[in-house]
mmCIF file of C-alpha atoms in Angstrom:
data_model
loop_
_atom_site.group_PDB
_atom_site.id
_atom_site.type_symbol
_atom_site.label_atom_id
_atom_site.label_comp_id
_atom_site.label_asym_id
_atom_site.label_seq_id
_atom_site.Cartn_x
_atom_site.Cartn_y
_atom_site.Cartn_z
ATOM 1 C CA UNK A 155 -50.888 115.117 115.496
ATOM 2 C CA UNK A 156 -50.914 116.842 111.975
ATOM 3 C CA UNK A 157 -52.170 120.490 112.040
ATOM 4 C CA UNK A 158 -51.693 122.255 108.356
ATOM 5 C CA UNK A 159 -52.046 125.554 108.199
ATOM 6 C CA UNK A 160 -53.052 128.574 105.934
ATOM 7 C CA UNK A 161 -53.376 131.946 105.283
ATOM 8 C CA UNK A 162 -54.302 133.979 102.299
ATOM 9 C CA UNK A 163 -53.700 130.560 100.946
ATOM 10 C CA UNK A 164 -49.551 130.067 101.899
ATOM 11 C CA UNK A 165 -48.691 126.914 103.520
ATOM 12 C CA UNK A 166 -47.437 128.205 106.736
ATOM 13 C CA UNK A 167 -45.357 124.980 107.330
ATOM 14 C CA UNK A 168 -43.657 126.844 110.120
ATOM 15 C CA UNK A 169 -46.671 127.296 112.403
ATOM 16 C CA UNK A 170 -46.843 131.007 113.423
ATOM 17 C CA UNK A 171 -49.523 132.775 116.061
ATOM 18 C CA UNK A 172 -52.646 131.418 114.243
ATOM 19 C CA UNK A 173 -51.251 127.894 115.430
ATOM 20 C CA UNK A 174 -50.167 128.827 118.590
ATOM 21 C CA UNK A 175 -53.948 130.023 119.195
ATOM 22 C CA UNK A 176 -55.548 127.048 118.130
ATOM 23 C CA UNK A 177 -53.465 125.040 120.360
ATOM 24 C CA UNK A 178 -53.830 127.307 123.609
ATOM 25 C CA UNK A 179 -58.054 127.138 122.876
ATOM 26 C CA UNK A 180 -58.025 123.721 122.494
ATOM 27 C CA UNK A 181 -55.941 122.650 125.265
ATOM 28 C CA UNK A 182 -58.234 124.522 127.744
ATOM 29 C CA UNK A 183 -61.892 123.594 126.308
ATOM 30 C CA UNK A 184 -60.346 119.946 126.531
ATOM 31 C CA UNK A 185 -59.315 120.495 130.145
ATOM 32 C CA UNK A 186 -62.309 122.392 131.089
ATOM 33 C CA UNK A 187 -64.307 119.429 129.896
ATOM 34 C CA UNK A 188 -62.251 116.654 131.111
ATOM 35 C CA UNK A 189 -62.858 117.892 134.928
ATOM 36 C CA UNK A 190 -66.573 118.571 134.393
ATOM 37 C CA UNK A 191 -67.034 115.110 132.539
ATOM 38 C CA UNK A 192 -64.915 113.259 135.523
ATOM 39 C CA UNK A 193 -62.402 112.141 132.721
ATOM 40 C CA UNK A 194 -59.307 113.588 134.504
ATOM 41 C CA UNK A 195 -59.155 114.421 138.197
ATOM 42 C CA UNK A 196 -55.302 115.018 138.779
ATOM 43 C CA UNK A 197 -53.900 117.902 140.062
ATOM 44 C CA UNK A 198 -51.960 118.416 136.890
ATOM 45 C CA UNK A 199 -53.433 119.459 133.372
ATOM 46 C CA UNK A 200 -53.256 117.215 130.794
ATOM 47 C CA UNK A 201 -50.553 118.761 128.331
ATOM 48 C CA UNK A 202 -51.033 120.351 124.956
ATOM 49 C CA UNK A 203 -49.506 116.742 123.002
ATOM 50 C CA UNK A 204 -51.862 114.359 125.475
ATOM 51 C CA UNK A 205 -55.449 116.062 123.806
ATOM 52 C CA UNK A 206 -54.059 116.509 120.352
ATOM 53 C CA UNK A 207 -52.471 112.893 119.804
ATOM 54 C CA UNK A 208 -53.812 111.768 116.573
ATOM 55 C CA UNK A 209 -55.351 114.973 115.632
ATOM 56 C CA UNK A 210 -56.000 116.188 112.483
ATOM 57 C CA UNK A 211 -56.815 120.076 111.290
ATOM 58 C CA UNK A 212 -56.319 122.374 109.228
ATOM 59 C CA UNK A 213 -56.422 125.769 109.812
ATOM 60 C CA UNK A 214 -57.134 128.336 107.255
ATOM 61 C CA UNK A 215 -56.964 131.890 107.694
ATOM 62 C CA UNK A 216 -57.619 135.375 105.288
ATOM 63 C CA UNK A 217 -56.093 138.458 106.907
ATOM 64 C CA UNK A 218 -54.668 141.853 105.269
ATOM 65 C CA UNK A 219 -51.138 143.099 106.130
ATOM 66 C CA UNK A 220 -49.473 139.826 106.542
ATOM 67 C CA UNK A 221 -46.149 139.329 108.427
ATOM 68 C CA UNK A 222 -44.393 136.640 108.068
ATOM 69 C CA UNK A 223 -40.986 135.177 110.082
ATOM 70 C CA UNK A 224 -38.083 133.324 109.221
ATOM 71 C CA UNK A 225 -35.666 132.582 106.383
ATOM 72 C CA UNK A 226 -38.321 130.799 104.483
ATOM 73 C CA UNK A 227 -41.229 133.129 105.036
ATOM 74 C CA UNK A 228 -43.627 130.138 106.218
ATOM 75 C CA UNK A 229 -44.316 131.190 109.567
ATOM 76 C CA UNK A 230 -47.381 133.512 110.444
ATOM 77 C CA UNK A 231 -45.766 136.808 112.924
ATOM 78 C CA UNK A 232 -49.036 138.794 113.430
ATOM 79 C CA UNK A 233 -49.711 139.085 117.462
ATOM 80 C CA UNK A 234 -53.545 139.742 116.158
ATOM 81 C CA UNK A 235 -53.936 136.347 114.742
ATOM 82 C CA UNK A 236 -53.495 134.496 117.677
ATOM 83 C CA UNK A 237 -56.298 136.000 119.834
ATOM 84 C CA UNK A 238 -58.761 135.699 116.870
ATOM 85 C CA UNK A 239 -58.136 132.004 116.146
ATOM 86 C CA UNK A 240 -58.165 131.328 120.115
ATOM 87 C CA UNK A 241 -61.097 132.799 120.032
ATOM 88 C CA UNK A 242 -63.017 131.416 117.635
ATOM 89 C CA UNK A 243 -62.253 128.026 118.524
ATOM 90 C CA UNK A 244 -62.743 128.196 122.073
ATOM 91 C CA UNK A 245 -66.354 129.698 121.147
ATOM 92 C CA UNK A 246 -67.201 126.426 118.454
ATOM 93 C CA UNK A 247 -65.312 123.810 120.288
ATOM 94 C CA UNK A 248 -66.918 124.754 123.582
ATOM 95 C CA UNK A 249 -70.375 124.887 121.778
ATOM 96 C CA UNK A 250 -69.444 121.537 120.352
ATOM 97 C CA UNK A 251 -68.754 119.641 123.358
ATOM 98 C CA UNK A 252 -71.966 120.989 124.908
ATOM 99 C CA UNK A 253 -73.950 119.558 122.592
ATOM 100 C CA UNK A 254 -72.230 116.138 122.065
ATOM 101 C CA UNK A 255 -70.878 114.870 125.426
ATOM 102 C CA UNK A 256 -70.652 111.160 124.183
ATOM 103 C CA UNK A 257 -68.135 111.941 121.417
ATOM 104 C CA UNK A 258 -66.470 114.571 124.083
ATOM 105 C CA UNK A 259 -65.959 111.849 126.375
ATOM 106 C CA UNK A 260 -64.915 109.506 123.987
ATOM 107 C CA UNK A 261 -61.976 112.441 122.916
ATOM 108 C CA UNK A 262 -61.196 112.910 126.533
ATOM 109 C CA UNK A 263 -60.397 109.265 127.433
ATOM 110 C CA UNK A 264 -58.054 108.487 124.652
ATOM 111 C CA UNK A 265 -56.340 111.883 125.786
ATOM 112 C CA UNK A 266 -56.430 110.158 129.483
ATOM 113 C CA UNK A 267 -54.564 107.344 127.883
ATOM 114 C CA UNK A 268 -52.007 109.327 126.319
ATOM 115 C CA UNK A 269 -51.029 111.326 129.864
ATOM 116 C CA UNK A 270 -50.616 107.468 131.214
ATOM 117 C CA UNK A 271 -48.378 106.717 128.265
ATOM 118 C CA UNK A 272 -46.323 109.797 128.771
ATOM 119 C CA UNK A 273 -46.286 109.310 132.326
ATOM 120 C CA UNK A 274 -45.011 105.520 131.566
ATOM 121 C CA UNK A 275 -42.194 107.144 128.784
ATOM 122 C CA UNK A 276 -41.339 109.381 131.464
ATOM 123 C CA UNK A 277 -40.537 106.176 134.359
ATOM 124 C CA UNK A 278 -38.346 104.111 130.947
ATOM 125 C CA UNK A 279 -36.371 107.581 130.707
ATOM 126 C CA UNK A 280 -35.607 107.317 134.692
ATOM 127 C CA UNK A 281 -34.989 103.689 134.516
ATOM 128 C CA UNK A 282 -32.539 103.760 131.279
ATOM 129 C CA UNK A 283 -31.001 106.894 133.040
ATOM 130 C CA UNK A 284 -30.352 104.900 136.268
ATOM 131 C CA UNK A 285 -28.866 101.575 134.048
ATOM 132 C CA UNK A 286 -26.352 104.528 132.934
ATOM 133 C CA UNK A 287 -25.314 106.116 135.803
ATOM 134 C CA UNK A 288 -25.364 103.314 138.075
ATOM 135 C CA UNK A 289 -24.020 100.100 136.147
ATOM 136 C CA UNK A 290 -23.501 98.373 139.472
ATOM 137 C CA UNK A 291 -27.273 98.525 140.599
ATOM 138 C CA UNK A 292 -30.013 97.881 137.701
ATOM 139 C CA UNK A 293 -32.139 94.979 136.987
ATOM 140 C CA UNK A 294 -29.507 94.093 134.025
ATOM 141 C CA UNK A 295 -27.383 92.808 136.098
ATOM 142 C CA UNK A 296 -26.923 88.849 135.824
ATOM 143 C CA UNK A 297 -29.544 89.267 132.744
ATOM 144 C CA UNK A 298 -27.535 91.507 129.977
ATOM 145 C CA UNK A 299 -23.741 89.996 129.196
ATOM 146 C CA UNK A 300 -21.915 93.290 128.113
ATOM 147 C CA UNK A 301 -19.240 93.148 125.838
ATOM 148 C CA UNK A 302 -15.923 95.320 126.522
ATOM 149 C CA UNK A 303 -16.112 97.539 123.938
ATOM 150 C CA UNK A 304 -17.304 100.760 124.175
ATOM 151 C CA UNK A 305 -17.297 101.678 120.239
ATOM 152 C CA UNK A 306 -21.049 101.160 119.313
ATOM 153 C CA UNK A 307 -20.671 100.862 115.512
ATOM 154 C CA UNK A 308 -18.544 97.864 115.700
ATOM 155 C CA UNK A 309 -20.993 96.420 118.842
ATOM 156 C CA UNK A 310 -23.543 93.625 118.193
ATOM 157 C CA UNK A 311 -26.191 92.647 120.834
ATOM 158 C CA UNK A 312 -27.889 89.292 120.142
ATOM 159 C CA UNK A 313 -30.970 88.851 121.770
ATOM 160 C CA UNK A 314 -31.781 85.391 122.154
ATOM 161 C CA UNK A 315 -34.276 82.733 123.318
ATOM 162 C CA UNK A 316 -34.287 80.630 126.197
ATOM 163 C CA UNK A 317 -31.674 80.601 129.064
ATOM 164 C CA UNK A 318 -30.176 77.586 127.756
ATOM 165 C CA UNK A 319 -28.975 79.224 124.478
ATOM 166 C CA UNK A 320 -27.758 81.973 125.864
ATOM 167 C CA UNK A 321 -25.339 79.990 128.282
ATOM 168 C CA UNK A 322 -24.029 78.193 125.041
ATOM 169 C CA UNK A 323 -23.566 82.052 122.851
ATOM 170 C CA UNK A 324 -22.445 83.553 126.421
ATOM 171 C CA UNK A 325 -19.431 80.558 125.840
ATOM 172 C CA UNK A 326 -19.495 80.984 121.757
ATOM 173 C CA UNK A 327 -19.298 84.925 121.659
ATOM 174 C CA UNK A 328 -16.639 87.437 121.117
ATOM 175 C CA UNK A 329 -16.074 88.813 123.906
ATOM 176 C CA UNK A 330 -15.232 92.481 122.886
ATOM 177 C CA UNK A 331 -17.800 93.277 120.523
ATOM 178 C CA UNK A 332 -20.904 90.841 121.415
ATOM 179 C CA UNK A 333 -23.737 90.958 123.876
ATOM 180 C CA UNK A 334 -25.799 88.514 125.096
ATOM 181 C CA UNK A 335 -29.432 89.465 126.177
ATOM 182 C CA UNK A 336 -31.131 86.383 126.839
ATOM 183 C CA UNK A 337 -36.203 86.566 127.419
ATOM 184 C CA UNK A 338 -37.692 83.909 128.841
ATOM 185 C CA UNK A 339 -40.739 83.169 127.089
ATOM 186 C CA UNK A 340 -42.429 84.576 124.379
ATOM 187 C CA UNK A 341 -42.593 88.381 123.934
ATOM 188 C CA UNK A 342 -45.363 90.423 124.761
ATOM 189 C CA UNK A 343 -47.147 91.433 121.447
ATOM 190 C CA UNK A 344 -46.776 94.933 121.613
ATOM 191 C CA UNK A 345 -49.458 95.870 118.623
ATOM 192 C CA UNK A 346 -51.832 95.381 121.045
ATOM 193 C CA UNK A 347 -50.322 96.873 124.199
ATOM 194 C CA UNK A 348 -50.169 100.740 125.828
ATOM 195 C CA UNK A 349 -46.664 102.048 126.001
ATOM 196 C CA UNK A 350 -47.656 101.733 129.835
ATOM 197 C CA UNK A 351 -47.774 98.310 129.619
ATOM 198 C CA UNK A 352 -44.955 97.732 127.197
ATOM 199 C CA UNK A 353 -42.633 99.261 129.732
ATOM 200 C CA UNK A 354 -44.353 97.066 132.779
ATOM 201 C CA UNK A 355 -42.764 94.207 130.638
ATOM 202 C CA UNK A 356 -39.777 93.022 132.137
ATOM 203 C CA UNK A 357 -38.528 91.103 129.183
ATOM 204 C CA UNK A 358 -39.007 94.510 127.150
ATOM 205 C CA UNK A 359 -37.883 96.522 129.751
ATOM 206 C CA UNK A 360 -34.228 94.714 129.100
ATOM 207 C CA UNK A 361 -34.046 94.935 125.312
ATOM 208 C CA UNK A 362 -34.717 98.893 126.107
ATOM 209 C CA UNK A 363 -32.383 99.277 129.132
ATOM 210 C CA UNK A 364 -29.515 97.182 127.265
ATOM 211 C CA UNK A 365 -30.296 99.830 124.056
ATOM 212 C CA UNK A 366 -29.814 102.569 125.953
ATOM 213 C CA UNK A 367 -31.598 105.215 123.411
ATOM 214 C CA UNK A 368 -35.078 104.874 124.812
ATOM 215 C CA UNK A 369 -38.510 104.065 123.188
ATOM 216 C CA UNK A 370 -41.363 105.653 121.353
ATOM 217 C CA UNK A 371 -41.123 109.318 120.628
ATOM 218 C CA UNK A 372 -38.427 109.628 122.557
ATOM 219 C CA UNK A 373 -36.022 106.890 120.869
ATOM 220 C CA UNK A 374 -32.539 108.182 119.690
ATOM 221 C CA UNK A 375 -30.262 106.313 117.349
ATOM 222 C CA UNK A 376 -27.709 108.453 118.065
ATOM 223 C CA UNK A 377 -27.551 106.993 121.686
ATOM 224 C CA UNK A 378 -27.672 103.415 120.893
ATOM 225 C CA UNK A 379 -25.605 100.855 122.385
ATOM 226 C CA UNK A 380 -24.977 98.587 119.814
ATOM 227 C CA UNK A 381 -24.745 99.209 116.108
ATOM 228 C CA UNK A 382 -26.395 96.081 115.528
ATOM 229 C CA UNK A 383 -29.028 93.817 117.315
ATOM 230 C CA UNK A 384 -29.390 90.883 116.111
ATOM 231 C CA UNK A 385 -32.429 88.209 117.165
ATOM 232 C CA UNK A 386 -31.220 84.438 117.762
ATOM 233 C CA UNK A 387 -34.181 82.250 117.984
ATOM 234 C CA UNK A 388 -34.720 78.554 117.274
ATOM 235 C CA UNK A 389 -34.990 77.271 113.561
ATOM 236 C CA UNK A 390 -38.782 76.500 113.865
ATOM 237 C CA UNK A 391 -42.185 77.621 114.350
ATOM 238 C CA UNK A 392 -41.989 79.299 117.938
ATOM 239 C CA UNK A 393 -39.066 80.931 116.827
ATOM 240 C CA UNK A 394 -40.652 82.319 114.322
ATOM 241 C CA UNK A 395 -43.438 83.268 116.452
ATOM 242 C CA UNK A 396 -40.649 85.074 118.541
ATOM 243 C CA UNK A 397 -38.720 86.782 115.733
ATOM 244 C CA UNK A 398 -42.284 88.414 114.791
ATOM 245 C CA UNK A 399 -43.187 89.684 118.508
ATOM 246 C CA UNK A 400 -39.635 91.271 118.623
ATOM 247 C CA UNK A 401 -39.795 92.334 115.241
ATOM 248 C CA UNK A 402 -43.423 94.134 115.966
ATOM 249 C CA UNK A 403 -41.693 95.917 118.943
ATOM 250 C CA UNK A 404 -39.149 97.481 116.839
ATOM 251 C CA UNK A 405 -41.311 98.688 114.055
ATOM 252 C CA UNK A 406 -43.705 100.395 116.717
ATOM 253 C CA UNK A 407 -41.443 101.079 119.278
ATOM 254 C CA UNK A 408 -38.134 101.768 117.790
ATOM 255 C CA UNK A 409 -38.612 102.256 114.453
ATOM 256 C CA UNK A 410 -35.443 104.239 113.242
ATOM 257 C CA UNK A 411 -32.613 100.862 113.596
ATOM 258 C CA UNK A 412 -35.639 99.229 111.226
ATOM 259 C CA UNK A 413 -35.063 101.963 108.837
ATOM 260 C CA UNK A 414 -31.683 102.451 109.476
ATOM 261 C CA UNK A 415 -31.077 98.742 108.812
ATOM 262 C CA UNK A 416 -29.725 97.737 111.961
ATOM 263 C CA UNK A 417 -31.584 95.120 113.034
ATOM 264 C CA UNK A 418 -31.087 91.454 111.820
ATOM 265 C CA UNK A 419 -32.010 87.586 112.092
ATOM 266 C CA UNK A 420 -29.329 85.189 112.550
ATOM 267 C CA UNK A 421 -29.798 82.000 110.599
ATOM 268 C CA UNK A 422 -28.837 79.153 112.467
ATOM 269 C CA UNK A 423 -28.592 75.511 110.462
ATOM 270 C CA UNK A 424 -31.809 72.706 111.086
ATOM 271 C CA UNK A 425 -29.381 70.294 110.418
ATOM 272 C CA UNK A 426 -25.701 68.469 110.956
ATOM 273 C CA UNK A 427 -24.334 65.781 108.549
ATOM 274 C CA UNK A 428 -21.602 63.737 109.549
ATOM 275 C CA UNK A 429 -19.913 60.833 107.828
ATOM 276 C CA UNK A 430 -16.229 59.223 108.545
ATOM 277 C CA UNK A 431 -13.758 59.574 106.046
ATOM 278 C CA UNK A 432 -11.039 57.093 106.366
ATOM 279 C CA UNK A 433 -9.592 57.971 110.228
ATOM 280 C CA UNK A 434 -11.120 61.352 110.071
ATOM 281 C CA UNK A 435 -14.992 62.815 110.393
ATOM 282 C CA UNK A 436 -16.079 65.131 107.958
ATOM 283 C CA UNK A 437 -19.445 67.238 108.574
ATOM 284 C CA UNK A 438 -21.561 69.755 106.912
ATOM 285 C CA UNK A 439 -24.440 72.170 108.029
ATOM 286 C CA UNK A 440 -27.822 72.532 106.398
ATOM 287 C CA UNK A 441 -30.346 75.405 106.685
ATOM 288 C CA UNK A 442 -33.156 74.051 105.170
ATOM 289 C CA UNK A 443 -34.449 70.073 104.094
ATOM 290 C CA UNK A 444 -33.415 71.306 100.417
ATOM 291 C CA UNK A 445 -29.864 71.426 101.279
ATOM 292 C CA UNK A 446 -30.063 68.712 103.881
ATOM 293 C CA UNK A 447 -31.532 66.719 100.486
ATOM 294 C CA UNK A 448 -28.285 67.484 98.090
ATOM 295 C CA UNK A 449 -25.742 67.079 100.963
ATOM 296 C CA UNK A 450 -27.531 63.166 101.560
ATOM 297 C CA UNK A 451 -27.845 62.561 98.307
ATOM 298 C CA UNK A 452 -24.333 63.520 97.171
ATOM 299 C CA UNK A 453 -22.344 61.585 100.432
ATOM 300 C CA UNK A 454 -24.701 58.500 100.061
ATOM 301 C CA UNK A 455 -25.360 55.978 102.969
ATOM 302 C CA UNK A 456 -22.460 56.616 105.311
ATOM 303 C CA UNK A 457 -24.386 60.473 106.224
ATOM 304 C CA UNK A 458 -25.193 60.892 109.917
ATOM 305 C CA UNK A 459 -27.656 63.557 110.104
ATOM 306 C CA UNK A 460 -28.680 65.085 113.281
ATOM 307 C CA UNK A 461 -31.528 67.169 113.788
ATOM 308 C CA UNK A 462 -31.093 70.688 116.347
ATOM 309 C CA UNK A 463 -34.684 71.083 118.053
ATOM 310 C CA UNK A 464 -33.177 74.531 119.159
ATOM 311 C CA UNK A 465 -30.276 76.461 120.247
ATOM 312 C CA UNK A 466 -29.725 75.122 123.546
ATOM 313 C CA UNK A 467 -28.569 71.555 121.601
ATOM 314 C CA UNK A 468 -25.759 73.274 119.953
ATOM 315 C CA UNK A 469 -22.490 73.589 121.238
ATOM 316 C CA UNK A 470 -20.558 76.840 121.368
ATOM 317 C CA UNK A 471 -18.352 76.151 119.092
ATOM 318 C CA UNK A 472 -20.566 74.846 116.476
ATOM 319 C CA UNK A 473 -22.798 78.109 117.581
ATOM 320 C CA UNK A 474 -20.057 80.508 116.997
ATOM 321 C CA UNK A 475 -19.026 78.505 113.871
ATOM 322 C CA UNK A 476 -22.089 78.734 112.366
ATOM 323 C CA UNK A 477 -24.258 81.239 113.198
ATOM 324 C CA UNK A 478 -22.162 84.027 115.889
ATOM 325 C CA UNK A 479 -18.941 84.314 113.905
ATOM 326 C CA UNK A 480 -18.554 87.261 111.171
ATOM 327 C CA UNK A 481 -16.441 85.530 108.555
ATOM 328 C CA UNK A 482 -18.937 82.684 108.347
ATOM 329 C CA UNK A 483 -22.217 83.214 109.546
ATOM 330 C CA UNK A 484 -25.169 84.606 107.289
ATOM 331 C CA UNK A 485 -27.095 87.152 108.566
ATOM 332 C CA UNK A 486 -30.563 88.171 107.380
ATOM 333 C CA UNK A 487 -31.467 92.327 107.220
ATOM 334 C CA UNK A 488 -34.513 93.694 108.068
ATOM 335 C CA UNK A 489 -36.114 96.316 105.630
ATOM 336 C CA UNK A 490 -38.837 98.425 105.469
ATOM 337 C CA UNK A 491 -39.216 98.292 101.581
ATOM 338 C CA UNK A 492 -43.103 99.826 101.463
ATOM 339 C CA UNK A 493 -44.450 101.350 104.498
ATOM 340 C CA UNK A 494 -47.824 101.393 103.607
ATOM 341 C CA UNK A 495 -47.776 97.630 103.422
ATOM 342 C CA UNK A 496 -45.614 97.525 106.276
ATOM 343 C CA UNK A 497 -48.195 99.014 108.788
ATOM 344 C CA UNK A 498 -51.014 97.095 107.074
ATOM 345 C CA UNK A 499 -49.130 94.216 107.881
ATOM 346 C CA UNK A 500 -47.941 94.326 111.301
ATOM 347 C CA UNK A 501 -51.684 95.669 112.085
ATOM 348 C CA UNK A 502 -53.862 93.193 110.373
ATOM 349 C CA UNK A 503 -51.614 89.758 111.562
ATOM 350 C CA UNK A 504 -50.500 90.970 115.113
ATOM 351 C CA UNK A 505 -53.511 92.950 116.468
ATOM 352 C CA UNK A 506 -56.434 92.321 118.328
ATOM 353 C CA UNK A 507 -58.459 90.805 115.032
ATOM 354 C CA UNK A 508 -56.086 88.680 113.106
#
């Protein structure tokens, strides 16, 4: 939500009583109405952040013998405000819903939708709490190849595609500061999914239980596993297909490693040149037909080249050689360099109408 408020035309960026009434008269008219419209029929309310997701208001107040709190003098201290704003509002919003129950109804169910969510956020917290506390027991186990260091800045948890190519980087890896996470299949697109269903996702479900710092609203750098997760997929057009649904995930789901640059693509070659030289055999990677081109053109006829079709064809050595180990692989950083383009982005090529 974004509420601004006003009075006698300060910015009360701190909130203050005239908030606090606003939110009290809005969070009952909204339950009132969501039992007598049949929207909601739980014992429980639905809370003060499930009917004011995605609001916008601004309140505006002009009162004599202001008080104002704190350091900053931005929040509004008068006791009196409060029960005027609450009720006003509950007087006009009640009045309002009245008199357009299609538009009430409409507000109601996406505030239905939000309870699920946080009901949803609520069952990841329990289920990244019990991969904590109870390492012996979760649905990691067999799935999620820990490393044996427990420093997370100098931690790296590749999350790759395909069983097959995580055998060969569970063979390739450093054992003390790499993880393997290996999804079957392709991602779930999360643009277009509820956080309910996000978490439903088993393959998601991992990535957040192997974090360890939770999702949405509730996500933490501070309690992240690994200080950096890097995505392994094949060289070609499914694996680029995969390195978008992840990516999508992580800008709407755990947006701060995005912007705190801690998620990366590995870059694995497309292509291995051999040729014999004298009683030994010398060979060269390529990341793209371009180089493949100059390193053909420059070794002549004798060039074997072979093609990798994915991950799974590589061996571990010439996985950790070229794309696992620090002192010689490349590594590709993910940026947010304009957010506005950024969200237009991710919304107009992975939702519902692309």
């Amino acid at each position: 939500d974004s509420i601004n408020s006003f009075v006698n035309c300060i910015n009360t960026v701190e909130g203050g009583q005239h908030e606090t009434g606003f939110k009290t008269a809005h969070t009952r008219v909204m339950n009132e109405y969501a039992r007598k419209l049949g929207v909601w029929k739980q014992k429980t309310n639905l809370t003060g952040d499930d009917v004011r997701e995605g609001l916008m208001a601004v309140i505006n107040l002009r009162m004599k013998n202001v008080e104002f709190e704190g350091q900053t003098k931005t929040k509004l201290g008068n006791p009196e405000a409060r029960g005027a704003v609450e009720d006003v509002v509950m007087r006009h919003l009640t009045a309002f819903m009245e008199e357009n129950p299609k538009t009430a109804k409409s507000i109601l169910d996406k505030a239905a939708r939000a309870a699920k969510a946080r009901s949803a956020a609520r069952k990841a917290r329990d289920a990244i709490r019990t991969s904590k506390t109870s390492r012996g027991s979760t649905s990691l186990d067999g799935k999620l190849t820990r490393c044996s260091s427990r420093r997370p800045e100098e931690c790296e948890l590749f999350i790759v595609e395909g069983d097959s190519a995580g055998g060969s980087a569970k063979q390739a890896r450093d054992r003390k500061t790499q993880a393997i996470l290996p999804l079957k299949g392709k991602p779930l697109n999360t643009e277009k999914a509820t956080l309910a269903k996000v978490i439903d996702n088993k393959e998601i479900l991992s990535i957040v239980q192997s974090l360890g710092a939770n999702i949405g609203s509730e996500f933490s750098l501070e309690d992240a596993n690994y200080g950096r997760v890097i995505v392994l997929a094949d060289a070609d057009d499914d694996g680029a297909h995969i390195r978008c649904l992840l990516l999508t995930f992580f800008y709407r789901f755990m947006r701060p490693l995005l912007t705190a640059g801690r998620i990366f693509i590995a870059q694995p070659p497309l292509f291995k040149v051999t040729r014999k030289v004298k009683t030994r055999t010398e060979s060269k990677y390529a990341w793209s037909q371009q180089e493949l081109t100059s390193v053909t053109g420059k070794w002549g006829n004798g060039a074997v080249v072979q093609r990798f079709k994915g991950l799974g064809e590589m061996d571990p050595d010439q996985l950790w050689e070229t794309t696992m180990n620090p002192s010689t692989r490349t590594l590709l950083r993910v940026n947010i360099e304009d957010a506005a383009s950024a969200e237009r982005q991710v919304t107009v090529l992975m939702g519902s109408r692309a």
